[in-house]
XYZ file of C-alpha atoms in Angstrom:
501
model
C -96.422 122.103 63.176
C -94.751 123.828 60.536
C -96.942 124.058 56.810
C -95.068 125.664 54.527
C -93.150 123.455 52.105
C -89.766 123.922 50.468
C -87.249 122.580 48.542
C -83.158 122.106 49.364
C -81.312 120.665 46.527
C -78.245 120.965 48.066
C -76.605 118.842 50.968
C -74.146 119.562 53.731
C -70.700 118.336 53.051
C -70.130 114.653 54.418
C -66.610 115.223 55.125
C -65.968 115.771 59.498
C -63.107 118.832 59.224
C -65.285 120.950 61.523
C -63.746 124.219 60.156
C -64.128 123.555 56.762
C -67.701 122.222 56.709
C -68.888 125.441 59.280
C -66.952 127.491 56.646
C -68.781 125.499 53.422
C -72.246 125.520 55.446
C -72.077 129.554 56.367
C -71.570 131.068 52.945
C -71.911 128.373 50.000
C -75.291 129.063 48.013
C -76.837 126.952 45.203
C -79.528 129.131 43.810
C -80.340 130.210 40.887
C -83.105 133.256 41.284
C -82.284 135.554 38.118
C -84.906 134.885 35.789
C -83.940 138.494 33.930
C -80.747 138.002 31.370
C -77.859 140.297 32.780
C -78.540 143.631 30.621
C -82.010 143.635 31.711
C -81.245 143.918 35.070
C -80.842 147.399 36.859
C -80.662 148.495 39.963
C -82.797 151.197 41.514
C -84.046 152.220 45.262
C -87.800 152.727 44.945
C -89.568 150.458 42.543
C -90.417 152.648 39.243
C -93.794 151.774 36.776
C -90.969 151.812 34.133
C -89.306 148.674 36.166
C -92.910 146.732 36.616
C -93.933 147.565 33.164
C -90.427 145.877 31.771
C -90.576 142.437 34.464
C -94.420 142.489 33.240
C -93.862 142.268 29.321
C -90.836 139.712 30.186
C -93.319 137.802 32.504
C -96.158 137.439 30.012
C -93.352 136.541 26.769
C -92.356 133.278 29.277
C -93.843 130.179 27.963
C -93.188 128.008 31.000
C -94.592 131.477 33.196
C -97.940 131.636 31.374
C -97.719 127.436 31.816
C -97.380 127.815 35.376
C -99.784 130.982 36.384
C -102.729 128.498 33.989
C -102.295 125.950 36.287
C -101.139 127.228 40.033
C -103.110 130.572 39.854
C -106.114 127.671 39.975
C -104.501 125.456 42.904
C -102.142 124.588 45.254
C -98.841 126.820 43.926
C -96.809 123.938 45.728
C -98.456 120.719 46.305
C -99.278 120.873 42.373
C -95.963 120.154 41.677
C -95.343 117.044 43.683
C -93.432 114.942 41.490
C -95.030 111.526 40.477
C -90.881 110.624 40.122
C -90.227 110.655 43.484
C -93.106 108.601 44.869
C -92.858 105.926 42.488
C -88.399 105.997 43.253
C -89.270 106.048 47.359
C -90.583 102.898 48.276
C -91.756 102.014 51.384
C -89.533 98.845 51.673
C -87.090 98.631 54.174
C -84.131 96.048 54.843
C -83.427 96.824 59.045
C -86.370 96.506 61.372
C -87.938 96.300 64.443
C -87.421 92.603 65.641
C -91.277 91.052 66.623
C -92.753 93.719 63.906
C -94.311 93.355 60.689
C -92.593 93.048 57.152
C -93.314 96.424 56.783
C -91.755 97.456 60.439
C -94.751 98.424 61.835
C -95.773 96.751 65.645
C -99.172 96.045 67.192
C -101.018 98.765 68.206
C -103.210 101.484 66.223
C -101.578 104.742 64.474
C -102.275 107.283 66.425
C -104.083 110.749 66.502
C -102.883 114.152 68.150
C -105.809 116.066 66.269
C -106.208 119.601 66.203
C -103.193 119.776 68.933
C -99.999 120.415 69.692
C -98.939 117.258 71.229
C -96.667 115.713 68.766
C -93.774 115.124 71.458
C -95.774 113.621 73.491
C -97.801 111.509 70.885
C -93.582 110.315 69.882
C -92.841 109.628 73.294
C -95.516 107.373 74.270
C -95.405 105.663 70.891
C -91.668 105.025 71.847
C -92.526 103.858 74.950
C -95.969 101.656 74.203
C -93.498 99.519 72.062
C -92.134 98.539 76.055
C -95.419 97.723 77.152
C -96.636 95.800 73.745
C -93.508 93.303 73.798
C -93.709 92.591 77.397
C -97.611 91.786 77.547
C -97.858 90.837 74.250
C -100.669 93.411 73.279
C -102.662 93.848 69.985
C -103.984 97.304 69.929
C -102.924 99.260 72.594
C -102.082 103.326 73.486
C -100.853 104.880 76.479
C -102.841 108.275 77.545
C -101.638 110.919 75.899
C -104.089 113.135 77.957
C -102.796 112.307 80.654
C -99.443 113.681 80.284
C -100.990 116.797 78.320
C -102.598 117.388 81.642
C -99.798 117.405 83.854
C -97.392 119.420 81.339
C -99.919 121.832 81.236
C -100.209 122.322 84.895
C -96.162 121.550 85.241
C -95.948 124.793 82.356
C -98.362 126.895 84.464
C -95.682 126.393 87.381
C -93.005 126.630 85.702
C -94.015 129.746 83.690
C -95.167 131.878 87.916
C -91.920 130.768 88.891
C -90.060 132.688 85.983
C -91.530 135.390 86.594
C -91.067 135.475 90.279
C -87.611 134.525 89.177
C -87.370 137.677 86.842
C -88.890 140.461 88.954
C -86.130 143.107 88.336
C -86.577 142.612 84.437
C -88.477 145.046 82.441
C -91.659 143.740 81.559
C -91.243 144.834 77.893
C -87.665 143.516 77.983
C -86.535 140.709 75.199
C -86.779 137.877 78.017
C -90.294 138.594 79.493
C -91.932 139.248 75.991
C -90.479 136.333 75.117
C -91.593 134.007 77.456
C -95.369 136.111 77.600
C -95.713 134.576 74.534
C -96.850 131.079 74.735
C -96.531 130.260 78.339
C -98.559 126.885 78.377
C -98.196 125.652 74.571
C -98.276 122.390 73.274
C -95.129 121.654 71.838
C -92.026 120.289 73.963
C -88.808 118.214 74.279
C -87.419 114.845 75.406
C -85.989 115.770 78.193
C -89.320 117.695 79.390
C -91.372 114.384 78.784
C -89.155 112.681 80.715
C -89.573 115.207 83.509
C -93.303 114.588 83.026
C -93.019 110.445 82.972
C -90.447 109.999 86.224
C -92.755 112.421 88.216
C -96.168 110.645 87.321
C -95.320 107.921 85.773
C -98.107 106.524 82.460
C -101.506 105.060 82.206
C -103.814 103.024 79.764
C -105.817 105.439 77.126
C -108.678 103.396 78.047
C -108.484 104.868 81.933
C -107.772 108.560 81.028
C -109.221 108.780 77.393
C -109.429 112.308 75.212
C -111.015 114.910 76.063
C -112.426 117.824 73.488
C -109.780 120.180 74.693
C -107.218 117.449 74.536
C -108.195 116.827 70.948
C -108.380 120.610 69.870
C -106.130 122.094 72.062
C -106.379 125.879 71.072
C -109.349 127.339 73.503
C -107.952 125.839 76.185
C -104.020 126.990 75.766
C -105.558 130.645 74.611
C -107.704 130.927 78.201
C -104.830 129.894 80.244
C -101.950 131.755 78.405
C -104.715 134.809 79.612
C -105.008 133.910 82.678
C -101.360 133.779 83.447
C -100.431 136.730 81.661
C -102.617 138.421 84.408
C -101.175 136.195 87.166
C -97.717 137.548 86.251
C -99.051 141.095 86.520
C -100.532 140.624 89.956
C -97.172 138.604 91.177
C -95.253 141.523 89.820
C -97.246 144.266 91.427
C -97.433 142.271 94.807
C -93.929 141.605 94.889
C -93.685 145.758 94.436
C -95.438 146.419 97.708
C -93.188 146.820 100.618
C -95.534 144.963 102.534
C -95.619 141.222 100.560
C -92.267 138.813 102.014
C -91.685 136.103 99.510
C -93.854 133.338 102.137
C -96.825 135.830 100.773
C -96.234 135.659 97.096
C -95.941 131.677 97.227
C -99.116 131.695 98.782
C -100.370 133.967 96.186
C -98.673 131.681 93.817
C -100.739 128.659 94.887
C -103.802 130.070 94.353
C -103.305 130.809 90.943
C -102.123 127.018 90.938
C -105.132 126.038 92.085
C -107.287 127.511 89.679
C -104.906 126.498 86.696
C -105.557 122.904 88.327
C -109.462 123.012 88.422
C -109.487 124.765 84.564
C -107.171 121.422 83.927
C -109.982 119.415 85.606
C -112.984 120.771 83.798
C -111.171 120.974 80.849
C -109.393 117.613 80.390
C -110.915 115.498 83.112
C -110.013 114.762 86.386
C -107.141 112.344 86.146
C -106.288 109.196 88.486
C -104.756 109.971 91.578
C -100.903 109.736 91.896
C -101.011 107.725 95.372
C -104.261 105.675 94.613
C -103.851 102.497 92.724
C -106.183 101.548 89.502
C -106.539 98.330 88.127
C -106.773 97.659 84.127
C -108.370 95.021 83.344
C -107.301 93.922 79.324
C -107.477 91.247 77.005
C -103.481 90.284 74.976
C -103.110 89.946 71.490
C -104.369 86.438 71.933
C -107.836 87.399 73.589
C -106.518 86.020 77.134
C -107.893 87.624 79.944
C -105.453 90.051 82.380
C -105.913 92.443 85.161
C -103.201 94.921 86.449
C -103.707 96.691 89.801
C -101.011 99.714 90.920
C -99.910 103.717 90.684
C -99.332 105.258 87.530
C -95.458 105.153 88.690
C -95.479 101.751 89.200
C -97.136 101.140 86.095
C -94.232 103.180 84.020
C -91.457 101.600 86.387
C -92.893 97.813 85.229
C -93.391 98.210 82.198
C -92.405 101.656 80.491
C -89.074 100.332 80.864
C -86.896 97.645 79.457
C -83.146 96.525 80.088
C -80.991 98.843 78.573
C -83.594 101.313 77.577
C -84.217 103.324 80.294
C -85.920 106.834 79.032
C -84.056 108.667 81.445
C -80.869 107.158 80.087
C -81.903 108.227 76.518
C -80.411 111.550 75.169
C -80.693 113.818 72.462
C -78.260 113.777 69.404
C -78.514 117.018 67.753
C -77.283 117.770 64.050
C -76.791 121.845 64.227
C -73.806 123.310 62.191
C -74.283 126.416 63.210
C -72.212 125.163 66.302
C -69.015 123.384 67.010
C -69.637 119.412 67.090
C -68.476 117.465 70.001
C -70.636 120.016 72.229
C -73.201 120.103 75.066
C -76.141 122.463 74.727
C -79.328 123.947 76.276
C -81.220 126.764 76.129
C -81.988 129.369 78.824
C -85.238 128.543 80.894
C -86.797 125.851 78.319
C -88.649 123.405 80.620
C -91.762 122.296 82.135
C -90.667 120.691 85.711
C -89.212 124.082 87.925
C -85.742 122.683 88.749
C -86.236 119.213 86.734
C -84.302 117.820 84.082
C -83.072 120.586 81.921
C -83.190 120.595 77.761
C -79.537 118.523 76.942
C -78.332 118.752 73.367
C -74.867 116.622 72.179
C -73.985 118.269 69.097
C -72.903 116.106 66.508
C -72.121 115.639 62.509
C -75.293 114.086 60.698
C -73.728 110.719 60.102
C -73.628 110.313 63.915
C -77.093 110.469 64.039
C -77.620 107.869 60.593
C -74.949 105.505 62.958
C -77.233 105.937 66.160
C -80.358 105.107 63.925
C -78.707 102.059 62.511
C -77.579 100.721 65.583
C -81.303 101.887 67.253
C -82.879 99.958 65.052
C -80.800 96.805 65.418
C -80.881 97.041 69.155
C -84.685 97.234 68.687
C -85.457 100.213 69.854
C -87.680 102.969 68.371
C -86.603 106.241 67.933
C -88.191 109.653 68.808
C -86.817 112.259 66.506
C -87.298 115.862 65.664
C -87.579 118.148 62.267
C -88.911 120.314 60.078
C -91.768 118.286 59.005
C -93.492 121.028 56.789
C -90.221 121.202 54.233
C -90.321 119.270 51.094
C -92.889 116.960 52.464
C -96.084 115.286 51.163
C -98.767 114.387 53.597
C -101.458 112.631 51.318
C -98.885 109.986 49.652
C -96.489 110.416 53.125
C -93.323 111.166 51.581
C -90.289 113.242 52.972
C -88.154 113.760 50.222
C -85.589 117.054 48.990
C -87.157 116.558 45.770
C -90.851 115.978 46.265
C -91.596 119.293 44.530
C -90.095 120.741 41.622
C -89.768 124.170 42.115
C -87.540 125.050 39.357
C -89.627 124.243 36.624
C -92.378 126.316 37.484
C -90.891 129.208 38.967
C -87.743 129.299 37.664
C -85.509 129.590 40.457
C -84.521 126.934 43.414
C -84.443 127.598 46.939
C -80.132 127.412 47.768
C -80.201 127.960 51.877
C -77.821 125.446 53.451
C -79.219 123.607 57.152
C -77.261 126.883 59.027
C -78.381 129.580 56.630
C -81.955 128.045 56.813
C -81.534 127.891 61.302
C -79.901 131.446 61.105
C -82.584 133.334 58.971
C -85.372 131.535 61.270
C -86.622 129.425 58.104
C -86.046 125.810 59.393
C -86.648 124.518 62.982
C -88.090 121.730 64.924
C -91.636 121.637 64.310
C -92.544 118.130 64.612
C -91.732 115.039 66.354
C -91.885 111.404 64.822
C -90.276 107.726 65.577
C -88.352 105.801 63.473
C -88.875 102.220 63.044
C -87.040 100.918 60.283
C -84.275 101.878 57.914
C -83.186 101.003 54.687
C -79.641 100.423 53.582
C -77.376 100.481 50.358
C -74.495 97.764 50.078
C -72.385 99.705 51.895
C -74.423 99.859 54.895
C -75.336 103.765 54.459
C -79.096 104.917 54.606
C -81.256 105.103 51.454
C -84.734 105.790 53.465
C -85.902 105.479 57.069
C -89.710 104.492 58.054
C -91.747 107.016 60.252
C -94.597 106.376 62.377
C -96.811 109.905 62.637
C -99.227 110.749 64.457
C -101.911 112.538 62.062
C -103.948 109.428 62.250
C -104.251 106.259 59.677
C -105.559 108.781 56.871
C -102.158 110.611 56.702
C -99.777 108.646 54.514
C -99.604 105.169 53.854
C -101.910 104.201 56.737
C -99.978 106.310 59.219
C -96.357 105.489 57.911
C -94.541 107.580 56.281
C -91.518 107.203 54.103
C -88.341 109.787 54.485
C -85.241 109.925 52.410
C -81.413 110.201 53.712
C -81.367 113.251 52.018
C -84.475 114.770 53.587
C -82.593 113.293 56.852
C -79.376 115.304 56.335
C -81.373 118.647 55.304
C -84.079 118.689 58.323
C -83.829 116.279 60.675
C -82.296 118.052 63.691
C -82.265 115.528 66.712
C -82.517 112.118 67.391
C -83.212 110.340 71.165
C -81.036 107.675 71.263
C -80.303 105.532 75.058
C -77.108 105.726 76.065
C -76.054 101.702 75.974
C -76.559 102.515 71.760
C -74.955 105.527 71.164
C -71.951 103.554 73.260
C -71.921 100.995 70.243
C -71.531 103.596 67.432
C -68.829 105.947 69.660
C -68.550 105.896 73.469
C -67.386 109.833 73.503
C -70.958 110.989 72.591
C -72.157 110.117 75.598
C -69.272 111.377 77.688
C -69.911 114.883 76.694
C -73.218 114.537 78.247
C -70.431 115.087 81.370
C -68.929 118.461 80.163
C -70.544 121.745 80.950
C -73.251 122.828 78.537
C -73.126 125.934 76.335
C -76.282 127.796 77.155
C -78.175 129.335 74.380
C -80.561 131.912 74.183
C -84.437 131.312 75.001
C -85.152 132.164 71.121
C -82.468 130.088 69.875
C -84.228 128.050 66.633
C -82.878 124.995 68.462
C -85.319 126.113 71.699
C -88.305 125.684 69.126
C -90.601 122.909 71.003
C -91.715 120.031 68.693
């Protein structure tokens, strides 16, 4: 998760001419960084002590300078300038919610805790998907395993990760690609698509039958010992596969025994999970304290009630906001996955107010939404605000940060670092967006109990991708979903929109 924080006063253009708004999006700036009149500015190569001497003796004749360096040279030189403004202005009231919830829009159930981990995606998806199994058996507090899942993407990565590199045996090693994707071969962080790769092949338990484990909790030991390990079992695949004597039937088998010890680290790790073919039973009380007991396969368990008429997760899809490409668009990115030949990353690129429609109409269909931005950017995690103007900037420093959405994906400053679900929205009298409600997952001490409050504009600048099933993006524009038909433009493995949440 991203933790730097920033501060966008501008916003894309709302009009739809695609050229114009790439053209307005690629080279309009709002910033303001000269804090040196005109004649005092000069240019030079090499920084002189004549230069420093002249910015220091304008520095320490600046009033509002010496006002700031008093203050922030004895704190946070961001988070001290949250603006008491804003928090009192966003209010977490909202006018469209979840049918069956609270006032508020929150459901039944507990706010949840990824820890020290990367597991956000996974901590949205189940969260989206809980909300199926709450309404049909009328739960109080209940979770779905997150561990669970963490387990099997793990393994699914390990896999996934061999196979590259059996795939990629006539690249360099210090080539772009294989650096690349030496880098974090088993990380935390993934997609929609992947967790839906993850859910269809193993389908979802109870927390209370495959609860957290310390390495599930506080993730990093674990992901740095494998990432080793595999690093070392792409070495030994590679210098196998180099011998004249190894046929491919040898290297699989080679293959699988790495497997197998990725599996038992998993084990020891994690715990061993329930067996796919075995049945469990769950014995639980509902939100009225009657009695129940489930028997059945974690499949059968996500095929009864993971699911609900209409909302299918495999039917869901991701609506992408990225103006560095043309609209109207299907995208992936070059081997981003976790299942070897599964369900590949899909992106439909499309204008922001798409995604405010799909929300909207989300929301009234009663769905939850699993989305996906730059949580660490203009963002306050105590009070649980998302707002553009959270921090003021300007006044303390004297200049404003003026990157657009594309200049901020282009220089590598913005990306998905975080997913999140939306469960309510708030609208003007026009029926626009004034402020959506997020459920987190940094636990009930984040926020306002675990909820969070984000503003449209904060949606425009760094929200990049909303899930949305297929029967609601239908109501807002049936041709959203038909590009999901149309060949995909594939882009690069470091692509900013390849960044896992």
């Amino acid at each position: 998760m991203g933790s730097t924080v920033s501060k966008a006063h501008t916003t894309p253009p709302t009009h739809t001419d695609l050229v114009e708004e790439k053209e307005a999006m690629k080279f309009s700036f709002d910033s303001d960084s000269s804090v040196l009149p005109d004649n005092k500015i000069r240019a030079f190569n090499a920084l002189s002590l004549d230069t420093l001497a002249e910015w220091s003796e304008d520095f320490e004749n600046n009033p509002t300078f010496a006002l700031s360096r008093l203050v922030l040279s004895k704190a946070d030189p961001v988070q001290t300038l949250a603006s008491r403004p804003v928090f009192v202005r966003d209010a977490k009231v909202f006018n469209l919610s979840l049918k069956g919830t609270g006032a508020h829009g929150e459901y039944p159930g507990p706010r949840t805790n990824q820890a020290s981990s990367g597991r956000c995606w996974l901590f949205a998806t189940t969260n989206v998907l809980r909300y199926n199994v709450i309404e049909q058996l009328k739960l109080g507090d209940f979770e779905l395993s997150q561990n669970y899942l963490f387990f099997y993407d793990k393994l699914e990565k390990a896999n996934y990760y061999l196979e590259n590199v059996l795939d990629l045996l006539d690249e360099p090693l210090d080539g772009r690609l294989l650096s690349y994707l030496n880098q974090a071969p088993v990380n935390d962080g993934g997609q929609w698509d992947m967790a839906v790769n993850i859910i269809e092949k193993y389908g979802v338990i109870p927390k209370t039958l495959y609860p957290e484990a310390f390495s599930s909790t506080a993730s990093g030991r674990l992901d740095s010992l494998l990432t080793s390990k595999l690093r070392e079992y792409s070495l030994l695949l590679r210098r196998a596969a180099a011998s004249s004597t190894q046929s491919q039937d040898s290297l699989r088998k080679l293959k699988a025994t790495f497997m197998s010890e990725v599996f038992s680290t998993l084990s020891i790790a994690l715990g061993s999970p329930p067996q796919l073919d075995q049945k469990f039973t769950w014995d639980y009380y509902d939100r009225d304290n009657k009695y129940h007991s489930w028997t059945g396969t974690p499949k059968e368990f996500y095929v009864q009630f993971g699911k609900r008429k209409g909302m299918d997760p495999k039917d869901s899809f991701s609506l992408i906001h990225d103006p560095r490409n043309a609209y109207e668009k299907l995208y992936s990115v070059e081997r981003l996955g976790n299942v070897w030949k599964g369900r590949p990353v899909r992106y439909v690129n499309a204008p922001i107010t798409v995604l405010e429609d799909a929300v909207i109409a989300g929301i009234k269909a009663n769905t939850p939404l699993f989305f996906g931005c730059d949580v660490g950017k203009a963002s306050n995690t105590a009070e649980g605000v998302m707002d553009c103007d959270v921090y003021d900037i300007q006044a303390a420093y004297g200049f404003k940060l003026g990157m657009n959405k594309a200049q901020r994906l282009e220089t590598g400053e913005s990306s998905m670092t975080h997913a999140m679900v939306i469960t309510a929205v708030h609208l003007d009298g026009s029926g626009r967006p004034v402020r959506y409600k997020v459920e987190n997952s940094w636990s009930d001490s984040a926020g306002e109990k675990g909820w969070f409050m984000m503003s449209a504009a904060w949606f425009k600048e760094y929200v990049f991708q909303v899930v949305v099933p297929k029967s609601v993006v239908d109501m807002v524009d049936k041709k959203w979903s038909d590009v999901l038909e149309t060949e995909a433009h594939v882009l690069k493995p470091w692509d900013p929109m390849g960044t896992l949440a």
